[in-house]
Coordinates of C-alpha atoms in Angstrom, one line a residue:
Chain A
M1 CA 21.2 -13.9 24.1
S2 CA 24.4 -12.2 22.1
T3 CA 25.4 -14.4 18.7
G4 CA 28.9 -14.1 20.1
N5 CA 28.7 -17.2 22.2
A6 CA 26.5 -19.3 18.7
G7 CA 29.7 -21.2 18.4
Q8 CA 28.8 -24.3 19.1
R9 CA 25.6 -23.7 20.0
E10 CA 23.4 -22.9 17.5
L11 CA 20.8 -19.9 18.3
V12 CA 17.1 -20.3 15.9
F13 CA 15.1 -17.7 15.1
C14 CA 11.6 -18.5 15.4
H15 CA 10.1 -15.7 12.2
E16 CA 6.7 -16.5 13.8
C17 CA 6.3 -16.0 16.8
E18 CA 11.0 -14.1 17.3
N19 CA 10.8 -17.3 19.6
E20 CA 14.1 -17.6 20.1
F21 CA 15.8 -21.0 20.9
W22 CA 18.7 -23.1 20.9
K23 CA 19.1 -26.0 18.0
Q24 CA 20.5 -28.7 20.0
E25 CA 17.8 -29.3 22.3
H26 CA 14.6 -28.0 20.0
G27 CA 16.0 -28.3 16.5
L28 CA 14.3 -26.3 13.7
E29 CA 10.9 -26.1 15.1
C30 CA 9.8 -23.5 17.4
P31 CA 9.4 -24.9 20.6
S32 CA 6.9 -22.5 21.7
C33 CA 5.1 -22.1 18.6
H34 CA 6.3 -25.2 16.6
S35 CA 6.7 -23.3 13.6
D36 CA 8.8 -24.4 10.7
F37 CA 9.3 -21.1 9.6
T38 CA 12.8 -20.9 11.2
E39 CA 16.5 -19.6 10.5
V40 CA 19.4 -19.7 12.3
I41 CA 20.9 -17.1 13.6
E42 CA 24.7 -16.5 12.5
Q43 CA 26.9 -13.9 13.1
T44 CA 26.8 -12.9 10.1
H45 CA 23.1 -12.8 9.5
D46 CA 20.5 -12.3 12.4
P47 CA 17.6 -12.5 10.6
R48 CA 16.5 -10.8 14.2
R49 CA 14.8 -6.7 13.1
P50 CA 17.4 -4.2 14.7
D51 CA 15.3 -2.7 18.3
T52 CA 14.8 0.3 17.1
P53 CA 15.9 1.5 13.4
T54 CA 16.8 4.8 13.1
P55 CA 17.3 6.7 9.7
G56 CA 21.3 6.5 9.6
L57 CA 21.4 2.4 10.2
F58 CA 18.9 1.8 7.2
A59 CA 20.4 4.3 5.6
D60 CA 23.7 2.6 6.8
H61 CA 23.1 -0.8 5.3
L62 CA 21.6 0.5 2.0
R63 CA 24.8 2.1 1.3
D64 CA 27.3 -0.6 2.4
H65 CA 24.8 -3.1 0.5
N66 CA 25.3 -3.7 -2.7
P67 CA 23.0 -6.1 -5.1
W68 CA 24.7 -6.4 -7.8
A69 CA 27.9 -7.3 -6.1
H70 CA 27.8 -11.1 -7.0
A71 CA 27.3 -9.3 -10.4
Q72 CA 30.2 -7.4 -9.8
D73 CA 31.9 -10.9 -8.6
A74 CA 30.6 -13.3 -10.9
P75 CA 33.6 -15.3 -12.6
D76 CA 32.6 -14.6 -16.0
P77 CA 29.7 -12.4 -17.3
D78 CA 30.2 -13.4 -20.6
E79 CA 28.9 -10.5 -23.2
D80 CA 25.4 -11.8 -23.8
D81 CA 24.6 -11.4 -19.8
V82 CA 25.2 -7.4 -19.1
R83 CA 24.3 -4.9 -21.7
R84 CA 24.4 -1.7 -21.3
F85 CA 22.7 1.4 -23.4
E86 CA 23.6 4.9 -23.1
Y87 CA 21.7 7.5 -24.8
R88 CA 22.5 12.1 -24.6
S89 CA 20.8 14.6 -26.3
P90 CA 23.3 16.7 -28.4
N91 CA 22.6 19.7 -25.8
S92 CA 23.9 16.9 -22.9
R93 CA 20.3 17.8 -21.4
V94 CA 18.9 14.9 -21.3
H95 CA 20.7 11.7 -20.5
F96 CA 19.9 7.8 -20.5
S97 CA 22.1 4.9 -19.6
S98 CA 20.2 1.9 -19.2
T99 CA 21.9 -1.9 -18.1
F100 CA 20.5 -5.2 -18.5
I101 CA 21.7 -8.6 -16.8
S102 CA 20.3 -12.1 -17.6
S103 CA 21.7 -14.8 -16.0
S104 CA 23.2 -17.7 -18.2
G105 CA 20.9 -20.6 -19.2
N106 CA 18.1 -17.6 -20.0
R107 CA 19.2 -15.7 -22.9
S108 CA 16.5 -16.8 -25.2
T109 CA 14.3 -14.5 -23.4
Q110 CA 16.2 -11.6 -24.9
T111 CA 14.5 -11.9 -28.1
T112 CA 11.4 -11.3 -27.2
G113 CA 9.3 -8.3 -27.3
F114 CA 8.3 -6.1 -25.1
G115 CA 5.0 -7.4 -22.9
A116 CA 6.2 -11.0 -22.4
E117 CA 9.9 -10.2 -21.1
P118 CA 10.7 -7.1 -21.4
N119 CA 13.7 -6.3 -24.2
P120 CA 15.8 -3.0 -22.2
F121 CA 16.4 -1.9 -26.1
N122 CA 12.0 -2.0 -27.2
I123 CA 11.6 0.3 -23.9
I124 CA 15.0 2.5 -24.6
G125 CA 13.9 2.7 -28.7
Q126 CA 10.5 3.5 -27.3
M127 CA 11.7 6.3 -24.8
L128 CA 13.4 8.2 -27.4
N129 CA 10.9 7.3 -30.0
H130 CA 9.4 9.9 -27.9
M131 CA 12.5 12.3 -26.6
A132 CA 14.1 13.2 -29.1
R133 CA 13.3 14.8 -32.5
P134 CA 12.4 11.3 -34.7
Q135 CA 15.5 12.7 -37.2
E136 CA 17.6 12.6 -34.7
Y137 CA 17.2 9.6 -33.0
P138 CA 18.7 7.0 -35.0
S139 CA 21.8 9.0 -35.6
Q140 CA 21.7 9.6 -31.6
Q141 CA 21.4 5.6 -30.6
Q142 CA 24.5 3.9 -29.2
R143 CA 24.6 1.1 -28.0
Q144 CA 27.7 -0.4 -25.5
Y145 CA 28.0 -3.7 -24.8
E146 CA 30.2 -4.4 -21.8
G147 CA 30.9 -7.7 -20.0
Q148 CA 32.5 -6.2 -17.1
G149 CA 32.0 -4.1 -14.4
G150 CA 28.6 -3.5 -12.5
P151 CA 26.0 -1.2 -13.5
F152 CA 26.9 1.4 -11.6
G153 CA 30.6 0.7 -11.5
P154 CA 33.4 2.5 -12.7
N155 CA 32.5 1.4 -16.5
S156 CA 29.4 2.3 -16.3
F157 CA 28.9 5.4 -18.0
P158 CA 31.1 5.3 -21.0
G159 CA 30.3 7.9 -22.7
R160 CA 30.0 10.1 -20.0
T161 CA 33.0 12.1 -21.5
A162 CA 30.8 13.1 -23.8
A163 CA 28.9 15.5 -21.5
G164 CA 30.3 18.0 -18.9
Q165 CA 28.6 21.0 -20.3
D166 CA 25.9 20.8 -18.1
S167 CA 25.9 22.3 -14.7
G168 CA 24.4 21.3 -11.2
R169 CA 22.9 17.4 -10.5
G170 CA 20.3 17.8 -12.0
H171 CA 16.5 15.9 -12.2
T172 CA 17.6 12.5 -12.2
Q173 CA 15.1 9.2 -12.8
F174 CA 16.1 5.9 -11.9
Y175 CA 14.1 2.8 -12.7
S176 CA 15.3 -0.7 -12.3
S177 CA 13.1 -4.2 -12.7
S178 CA 13.7 -7.8 -12.2
G179 CA 12.9 -11.0 -12.8
P180 CA 13.6 -14.5 -13.0
G181 CA 16.7 -14.5 -14.9
F182 CA 17.5 -10.6 -15.5
M183 CA 17.6 -6.9 -14.2
F184 CA 17.2 -4.3 -15.8
T185 CA 18.1 -0.8 -14.3
S186 CA 18.1 2.6 -16.2
T187 CA 18.9 5.9 -15.1
G188 CA 18.7 9.0 -17.2
G189 CA 17.8 12.3 -17.0
P190 CA 18.6 16.0 -18.3
G191 CA 21.8 17.6 -17.4
N192 CA 25.4 16.4 -16.4
M193 CA 24.7 13.1 -14.2
D194 CA 28.1 12.7 -13.4
R195 CA 29.3 14.8 -10.5
E196 CA 33.3 15.1 -9.0
D197 CA 33.6 12.2 -7.9
G198 CA 32.3 11.0 -11.1
L199 CA 30.8 8.3 -10.3
P200 CA 27.5 9.5 -9.6
A201 CA 24.9 6.2 -8.8
N202 CA 28.1 4.7 -7.0
D203 CA 26.2 5.2 -3.8
L204 CA 23.1 3.6 -3.2
H205 CA 22.0 6.7 -0.5
Q206 CA 22.4 8.6 -4.1
M207 CA 20.8 6.2 -5.9
L208 CA 17.4 6.5 -2.8
D209 CA 17.7 10.5 -3.4
S210 CA 17.0 10.3 -6.7
L211 CA 14.5 8.0 -6.6
F212 CA 12.2 9.6 -5.4
P213 CA 13.0 13.5 -5.8
P214 CA 11.5 16.5 -4.4
S215 CA 8.7 18.2 -5.9
G216 CA 9.0 20.9 -8.6
P217 CA 11.4 20.7 -11.4
P218 CA 15.3 21.5 -9.4
N219 CA 16.0 24.6 -11.6
G220 CA 14.1 26.8 -14.1
G221 CA 17.1 25.3 -16.7
S222 CA 15.8 21.8 -16.8
A223 CA 12.2 22.6 -16.2
G224 CA 11.4 21.0 -19.7
G225 CA 13.5 17.7 -18.7
P226 CA 12.2 15.7 -15.9
G227 CA 8.4 16.6 -17.3
G228 CA 9.1 15.2 -20.6
I229 CA 10.8 11.3 -19.5
Q230 CA 8.1 11.8 -16.7
A231 CA 5.7 11.7 -19.7
L232 CA 7.2 9.1 -21.0
L233 CA 7.5 6.6 -17.9
S234 CA 3.8 6.9 -17.0
A235 CA 2.9 6.3 -20.9
M236 CA 5.1 3.4 -21.1
L237 CA 5.1 1.8 -17.5
N238 CA 0.5 1.3 -17.7
P239 CA -0.1 -0.1 -14.4
A240 CA -1.2 -2.9 -16.9
N241 CA 1.8 -4.6 -17.8
A242 CA 3.9 -3.5 -15.1
Q243 CA 3.3 -6.4 -12.7
S244 CA 4.3 -9.9 -14.2
G245 CA 3.8 -12.5 -11.5
D246 CA 6.7 -11.2 -8.8
A247 CA 8.5 -8.9 -11.1
V248 CA 6.9 -5.3 -11.0
Y249 CA 8.2 -2.8 -13.4
S250 CA 7.1 0.8 -12.1
N251 CA 6.6 2.5 -8.8
E252 CA 2.8 2.3 -9.2
A253 CA 2.8 -1.8 -9.2
F254 CA 5.2 -1.7 -6.7
D255 CA 3.5 0.8 -4.8
R256 CA 0.6 -1.9 -5.2
V257 CA 1.6 -4.8 -4.0
L258 CA 3.3 -3.0 -1.0
S259 CA 0.6 -1.7 -0.4
Q260 CA -1.7 -5.0 -0.8
L261 CA 1.1 -6.5 1.4
M262 CA 0.7 -3.8 4.3
E263 CA -3.3 -4.7 3.4
Q264 CA -3.1 -7.8 5.2
H265 CA -1.7 -6.1 8.1
R266 CA -3.5 -3.7 8.6
S267 CA -4.8 -3.2 12.6
G268 CA -1.6 -1.4 13.4
N269 CA -4.0 1.8 13.0
A270 CA -6.8 0.8 15.0
P271 CA -7.6 1.1 19.1
G272 CA -6.4 -1.9 21.3
P273 CA -8.6 -3.7 23.0
A274 CA -10.6 -2.6 26.6
S275 CA -9.3 -4.7 29.4
E276 CA -11.2 -7.0 30.8
A277 CA -11.5 -5.5 34.0
A278 CA -12.9 -3.0 32.0
I279 CA -14.9 -3.9 30.1
A280 CA -16.5 -6.5 33.1
A281 CA -16.6 -3.1 34.9
L282 CA -19.2 -1.8 32.6
P283 CA -22.8 -0.8 34.4
R284 CA -26.0 -3.5 33.4
R285 CA -29.2 -2.9 33.7
P286 CA -32.0 -4.4 32.3
V287 CA -33.3 -2.0 29.2
G288 CA -35.7 0.2 30.3
P289 CA -38.0 2.6 28.1
R290 CA -35.2 5.1 27.5
E291 CA -34.0 2.7 25.5
L292 CA -36.7 1.7 23.9
G293 CA -38.1 4.5 23.2
E294 CA -41.9 5.4 22.1
E295 CA -42.5 2.5 20.1
G296 CA -41.3 0.1 22.6
K297 CA -38.8 -2.1 20.6
A298 CA -35.4 -2.1 19.7
E299 CA -32.6 -3.8 18.9
C300 CA -29.3 -4.3 20.0
S301 CA -27.3 -3.1 16.9
I302 CA -24.3 -5.6 17.0
C303 CA -26.3 -8.8 16.5
M304 CA -29.6 -7.3 15.6
D305 CA -32.0 -9.3 17.5
S306 CA -34.5 -6.4 18.8
V307 CA -34.8 -6.3 22.9
T308 CA -37.6 -6.3 25.0
T309 CA -37.8 -5.2 28.5
G310 CA -36.6 -6.5 30.8
V311 CA -33.1 -7.9 28.7
E312 CA -30.1 -7.3 30.6
I313 CA -27.9 -5.0 28.4
S314 CA -24.5 -3.0 28.8
V315 CA -23.9 0.9 28.7
L316 CA -21.0 2.6 27.7
P317 CA -19.6 5.8 29.0
C318 CA -20.8 7.2 25.7
S319 CA -24.5 6.1 26.7
H320 CA -24.8 3.7 23.7
W321 CA -26.2 0.3 24.7
F322 CA -25.7 -3.7 23.6
H323 CA -25.8 -7.1 24.7
P324 CA -23.3 -7.7 27.5
D325 CA -22.2 -10.4 25.4
C326 CA -21.8 -8.8 21.9
V327 CA -20.5 -5.2 22.9
K328 CA -17.7 -7.7 25.2
A329 CA -17.1 -9.7 21.9
W330 CA -16.3 -6.1 20.5
L331 CA -14.4 -4.5 23.4
S332 CA -12.3 -7.2 24.0
E333 CA -10.8 -6.4 20.0
H334 CA -11.0 -3.1 20.4
D335 CA -11.8 -0.3 22.4
T336 CA -14.4 1.6 20.2
C337 CA -17.5 1.8 20.5
P338 CA -19.4 0.2 18.0
V339 CA -21.4 3.4 16.8
C340 CA -19.8 6.6 17.8
R341 CA -16.0 4.9 18.9
S342 CA -15.7 6.7 21.6
G343 CA -13.5 4.3 23.5
I344 CA -14.9 3.4 27.3
T345 CA -11.1 3.4 28.9
P346 CA -10.1 6.5 30.5
K347 CA -7.5 8.6 29.2
E348 CA -5.8 9.3 32.5
G349 CA -6.4 7.2 35.6
D350 CA -6.6 3.5 36.1
Q351 CA -7.0 1.2 32.6
N352 CA -8.9 -1.4 34.2
S353 CA -11.7 0.7 35.0
V354 CA -14.9 2.0 32.6
R355 CA -14.5 6.2 32.2
D356 CA -16.6 8.4 33.9
P357 CA -18.7 10.0 31.0
S358 CA -17.3 13.1 31.6
Q359 CA -13.8 11.9 31.6
Q360 CA -11.8 12.0 27.8
P361 CA -11.6 8.7 26.5
L362 CA -8.2 7.3 25.7
N363 CA -9.3 5.9 22.7
D364 CA -11.5 8.8 20.6
E365 CA -11.8 8.0 17.0
D366 CA -13.1 11.4 16.5
P367 CA -14.3 10.4 12.7
A368 CA -13.1 14.0 11.5
R369 CA -9.4 12.8 11.7
V370 CA -10.3 9.0 10.8
A371 CA -11.3 10.8 7.6
R372 CA -7.9 12.9 7.3
R373 CA -6.2 10.1 8.5
Q374 CA -7.8 7.8 5.5
S375 CA -7.7 10.2 2.6
G376 CA -5.0 8.4 1.4
S377 CA -4.9 6.3 -1.5
R378 CA -4.3 2.4 -1.7
G379 CA -1.3 3.6 -3.5
N380 CA -0.1 5.7 -0.9
P381 CA -2.4 4.2 1.8
F382 CA -0.7 5.5 4.3
I383 CA 0.3 9.3 4.6
V384 CA 3.7 9.8 5.2
P385 CA 4.6 13.3 5.0
E386 CA 8.4 12.5 4.3
S387 CA 7.5 11.0 1.3
P388 CA 7.2 13.8 -1.9
S389 CA 7.0 11.1 -4.6
R390 CA 3.2 11.3 -4.9
E391 CA 3.5 15.5 -5.9
R392 CA 5.6 14.1 -8.3
R393 CA 4.0 11.3 -10.5
Q394 CA 1.0 12.7 -10.1
P395 CA 1.1 16.7 -9.9
G396 CA -3.2 16.3 -9.8
F397 CA -3.2 15.0 -6.9
R398 CA -3.5 16.5 -3.6
Q399 CA -4.5 14.2 -1.6
H400 CA -2.3 15.0 1.5
S401 CA -2.9 17.5 3.8
S402 CA -0.8 21.3 3.3
N403 CA 0.3 20.7 6.3
A404 CA 1.9 17.2 6.1
L405 CA 3.3 18.0 2.7
N406 CA 5.2 20.8 4.7
T407 CA 7.0 18.6 6.8
P408 CA 10.3 18.4 6.6
P409 CA 11.9 15.0 5.7
G410 CA 13.3 13.0 7.9
G411 CA 11.7 14.6 10.2
Y412 CA 9.8 11.7 12.4
P413 CA 10.8 10.8 15.7
G414 CA 13.7 9.0 16.8
S415 CA 15.6 10.3 14.0
D416 CA 18.2 12.4 14.5
S417 CA 18.3 16.0 14.8
G418 CA 19.1 18.1 11.8
G419 CA 16.0 16.6 9.6
D420 CA 15.8 20.0 9.0
Q421 CA 18.6 21.1 7.7
Q422 CA 18.8 17.9 6.0
G423 CA 16.1 18.8 3.7
A424 CA 16.7 22.5 3.0
S425 CA 20.0 22.1 2.1
S426 CA 19.8 19.1 -0.7
N427 CA 17.3 19.1 -2.6
G428 CA 17.4 15.1 -3.4
S429 CA 17.3 14.3 0.5
G430 CA 13.3 13.9 0.6
G431 CA 13.4 10.7 -0.7
S432 CA 16.0 8.6 1.5
G433 CA 13.7 9.4 3.8
S434 CA 10.0 8.8 2.4
I435 CA 10.8 4.6 1.3
S436 CA 12.1 3.8 4.8
G437 CA 9.8 6.4 6.8
R438 CA 7.2 3.9 4.7
M439 CA 8.5 1.1 5.7
R440 CA 9.1 1.9 9.9
N441 CA 5.5 3.1 9.9
F442 CA 4.1 0.2 8.3
F443 CA 6.7 -2.3 10.3
G444 CA 6.6 -0.4 13.5
G445 CA 9.9 0.9 14.8
G446 CA 9.0 4.5 14.6
S447 CA 6.2 6.3 15.7
S448 CA 2.5 6.8 13.2
S449 CA 2.3 8.6 11.2
G450 CA -0.5 10.3 12.7
E451 CA 1.2 10.9 16.5
S452 CA 4.4 12.3 13.7
S453 CA 1.9 14.7 12.6
R454 CA 0.6 15.6 15.9
K455 CA 3.9 16.1 17.3
R456 CA 5.5 18.3 14.3
S457 CA 2.7 20.6 14.1
S458 CA 2.6 20.9 17.8
G459 CA 6.8 21.6 17.4
S460 CA 5.5 24.0 14.3
S461 CA 3.8 26.1 16.4
S462 CA 6.1 26.9 19.1
Chain B
M1 CA -22.7 -14.2 21.0
G2 CA -20.1 -15.4 18.8
S3 CA -20.7 -16.4 15.8
S4 CA -24.1 -18.4 16.1
G5 CA -25.1 -14.6 17.0
G6 CA -23.5 -13.5 13.2
G7 CA -24.8 -16.2 11.7
K8 CA -28.5 -15.6 13.1
R9 CA -28.0 -12.1 12.1
I10 CA -26.6 -12.7 8.4
A11 CA -29.7 -14.5 7.4
R12 CA -31.9 -11.8 8.8
E13 CA -29.6 -9.4 6.6
L14 CA -30.0 -12.0 3.7
G15 CA -33.7 -11.7 4.0
E16 CA -33.9 -8.0 4.4
C17 CA -31.6 -7.7 1.5
T18 CA -33.7 -10.7 -0.6
N19 CA -37.6 -9.1 0.2
D20 CA -36.7 -5.7 0.3
P21 CA -33.4 -5.3 -2.4
P22 CA -32.1 -1.7 -2.6
E23 CA -32.8 -0.6 -5.7
G24 CA -30.3 -2.1 -9.3
I25 CA -29.2 -4.7 -6.6
R26 CA -30.0 -8.8 -6.7
V27 CA -28.7 -11.0 -4.0
Q28 CA -28.4 -14.8 -3.4
L29 CA -26.1 -17.2 -2.0
V30 CA -23.9 -18.5 -3.6
D31 CA -25.1 -21.9 -2.5
D32 CA -27.8 -22.2 -0.3
A33 CA -26.2 -23.9 2.6
D34 CA -23.4 -21.4 3.4
V35 CA -24.6 -17.7 4.7
Y36 CA -20.8 -16.3 4.1
R37 CA -20.8 -16.7 0.6
W38 CA -22.6 -13.8 -1.7
D39 CA -23.7 -13.6 -5.3
I40 CA -24.3 -9.7 -5.8
T41 CA -25.9 -8.8 -9.2
M42 CA -25.9 -4.7 -9.4
D43 CA -26.7 -2.5 -11.9
G44 CA -24.9 -0.4 -13.5
P45 CA -26.4 3.3 -11.9
E46 CA -27.9 4.9 -14.8
Q47 CA -26.0 8.1 -14.1
S48 CA -23.0 6.7 -15.1
P49 CA -20.6 5.2 -17.3
Y50 CA -22.2 2.0 -16.3
A51 CA -25.2 2.1 -17.1
G52 CA -26.7 -0.5 -19.2
G53 CA -24.3 -3.2 -17.4
H54 CA -24.9 -5.7 -15.4
F55 CA -21.7 -6.3 -12.8
K56 CA -21.4 -9.8 -10.8
L57 CA -19.8 -9.7 -7.8
Q58 CA -18.9 -11.4 -4.9
L59 CA -19.6 -10.9 -1.2
R60 CA -17.9 -12.7 1.4
L61 CA -18.6 -12.6 5.5
P62 CA -16.0 -13.4 7.8
T63 CA -17.1 -15.6 10.5
E64 CA -16.5 -13.0 12.6
Y65 CA -18.7 -10.8 11.0
P66 CA -20.5 -8.6 12.0
F67 CA -17.2 -7.9 14.0
K68 CA -15.5 -7.7 11.3
P69 CA -15.9 -6.1 7.6
P70 CA -17.5 -8.4 4.6
T71 CA -14.9 -8.5 1.5
I72 CA -16.5 -7.2 -1.9
N73 CA -14.9 -8.1 -5.6
F74 CA -16.2 -7.8 -8.3
A75 CA -16.2 -10.5 -10.7
T76 CA -17.1 -9.1 -13.6
K77 CA -14.0 -7.2 -14.9
I78 CA -14.9 -2.7 -14.8
Y79 CA -12.7 0.3 -14.8
H80 CA -12.6 2.0 -12.0
P81 CA -10.5 4.1 -9.6
N82 CA -11.4 1.9 -6.8
V83 CA -11.5 -1.5 -8.4
S84 CA -8.5 -3.3 -8.7
N85 CA -7.6 -4.4 -12.3
D86 CA -7.0 -7.9 -11.5
D87 CA -8.1 -11.2 -11.3
K88 CA -9.6 -10.2 -8.0
G89 CA -11.6 -7.1 -8.8
S90 CA -11.3 -6.3 -5.1
M91 CA -12.3 -3.3 -3.4
C92 CA -11.7 -1.6 0.1
L93 CA -12.2 1.4 0.5
G94 CA -15.0 2.9 3.6
M95 CA -16.5 1.5 5.7
L96 CA -15.1 -2.2 4.0
R97 CA -11.7 -1.4 5.4
S98 CA -11.1 -3.6 9.3
D99 CA -10.4 -0.3 11.1
Q100 CA -13.0 1.9 9.7
W101 CA -15.8 -1.1 9.8
K102 CA -18.6 -1.2 13.2
P103 CA -20.4 -3.4 13.8
P104 CA -23.9 -1.6 13.5
N105 CA -23.1 -2.0 10.0
K106 CA -25.4 -3.8 7.3
I107 CA -25.0 -5.4 4.4
V108 CA -27.2 -3.6 2.8
A109 CA -25.6 -0.5 3.2
V110 CA -21.9 -1.8 2.2
L111 CA -23.8 -2.7 -0.9
N112 CA -25.6 0.7 -1.9
M113 CA -22.1 2.5 -0.2
V114 CA -20.1 0.0 -3.5
R115 CA -23.1 1.5 -5.8
N116 CA -22.7 5.0 -4.7
I117 CA -19.2 4.1 -5.2
L118 CA -19.9 3.4 -8.5
I119 CA -21.6 6.7 -9.4
E120 CA -19.1 8.8 -7.7
P121 CA -15.4 7.1 -7.7
N122 CA -13.4 7.9 -4.8
I123 CA -10.3 9.0 -6.0
D124 CA -8.3 10.1 -2.8
D125 CA -8.8 6.6 -2.2
A126 CA -8.3 4.7 -5.4
V127 CA -6.4 1.1 -5.8
E128 CA -6.3 2.4 -9.5
T129 CA -4.7 5.9 -9.4
G130 CA -3.8 5.6 -13.1
V131 CA -7.3 5.1 -13.7
A132 CA -8.2 7.8 -11.0
E133 CA -5.6 10.5 -12.7
Q134 CA -7.8 9.5 -15.9
Y135 CA -10.9 10.4 -14.3
K136 CA -9.7 13.2 -12.6
N137 CA -7.7 15.0 -15.8
A138 CA -9.1 13.8 -18.4
R139 CA -13.0 12.8 -17.3
D140 CA -14.0 12.1 -21.4
E141 CA -11.6 9.8 -21.8
F142 CA -12.1 7.5 -18.8
V143 CA -15.8 7.8 -19.8
K144 CA -15.4 6.3 -22.8
T145 CA -13.1 3.9 -21.5
A146 CA -15.4 2.9 -19.0
R147 CA -18.1 2.5 -21.5
E148 CA -16.4 0.1 -23.5
W149 CA -15.3 -1.8 -20.9
T150 CA -19.1 -1.8 -19.9
A151 CA -20.3 -2.9 -22.9
K152 CA -17.6 -5.8 -23.6
Y153 CA -17.8 -7.4 -20.1
A154 CA -21.2 -6.5 -18.1
S155 CA -23.6 -6.4 -20.9
G156 CA -23.9 -9.9 -21.0
K157 CA -27.1 -11.9 -18.9

């Protein structure tokens, strides 16, 4: 199974059914599902998902991954291909830098305006127009053209010696977008971006931290700064033009794309099917006066056909009844009553039997709980307590329960110990958990948010 | 019961919706031979900024109906926190979500829910978070834009 013995024989992974097979025996078509969405597993590239991703693993991958490696290694990125721009306010409280990389051959797009193809100088110009006092703007503007080093390489911040009087790491905005033929990143924020090590964003882990800074101003002194920049960003990054084809230009648009993808796969939350044996064990009987009521007629609420005396019905433990075939079709996909959502499988005991009405159901979709769980938006369809980003972007939105908000970052099950300290000690560490947490919550490998919040609440009460 | 039962139920529901349509809603099939695609015309509720508009919606029923929820798309552009501002105009909340759908829900209930959402958007379940924020924090601007869009896109017959 290991990729180590793939010297002679090539192992192929099927993305459809996650089957693995030998290329020499089956070619590139999956023998089990006949999909051709397959990939040869190489030692350097294994498409199989890690079985149990942990936050550490995820972060390590990110840290080791340098998306600009190619930009850096590119033989000769001539000057026009990498544009860098930096701005610092006179008192060093606001700092912006941006890098725009376009692949050669696409240079003509750089001259078009914001809209069709975003021109970074227009974007930054708009930012500065609002940010700096108008009369300061032209004199403070600097443009830097450099052809070497990645956007966050050692030469990323050519003007950084100009700053340094401000203390602390400040509150940093990071913004990045890319599309066919170009890549654009910008960082900015009040205070001094530079740290002791001098390379603030060299570490992607830290970049993630700054991507989702914790809510609230980092300190009283610079409280005015982030608000201003956020306002600028949100004004500039109007969701209507923040998406263009495959490229997104704002977190909001990214959220939308992400949740659209999630939407297409949403079923993770719903209870699984009831067992065939349990469905078959549902008591059946002819419909009687109790069901038909005073009017002497009733209908199966699934097919809406009326039932008359003598028609056979299946009765669920919650005493809701349906045509046997109708309810079987539903229960074989969801172990919930179509009307009240109480499952038929007992919580304890034989899962191939029907629970006694006195027994707790295994799946009980209590409407209140559903409502609580569903109170996320499509922009943030899962309530991920680890994510403070919503709070930051939309201070008016209090859609999470306060309980969920107060949970420490990194506190999901399976994370190593010390999540609390991590959250308390660093004002930036909340971010790294948020996006990986969301991914894990959705794509599996972790627990659902509901589970984790239960776990946490039981933990906090002890 | 299977899909034939679903088709029978759909025909029954279509009959109900055409003979006794919910307030401000008109229903017809896109193609008379296909009960799974409905054309809906929804009048903007009087008490909403959509008043005076006639909004076209497409309702699609999955072949698994009623075991899977219908889908709703606004064919007419509408400025609303719960309707995606793209060429799809999709709306997906509440009972329309696959994990909240229950077979006893009827199409007429879905349509009424959509109309109620026009009167009172569900801010916590917004697809257009920017519009939701505006609805919450700058209601006048929201109402103004929603009215403008209604006049611009939904006033035609």
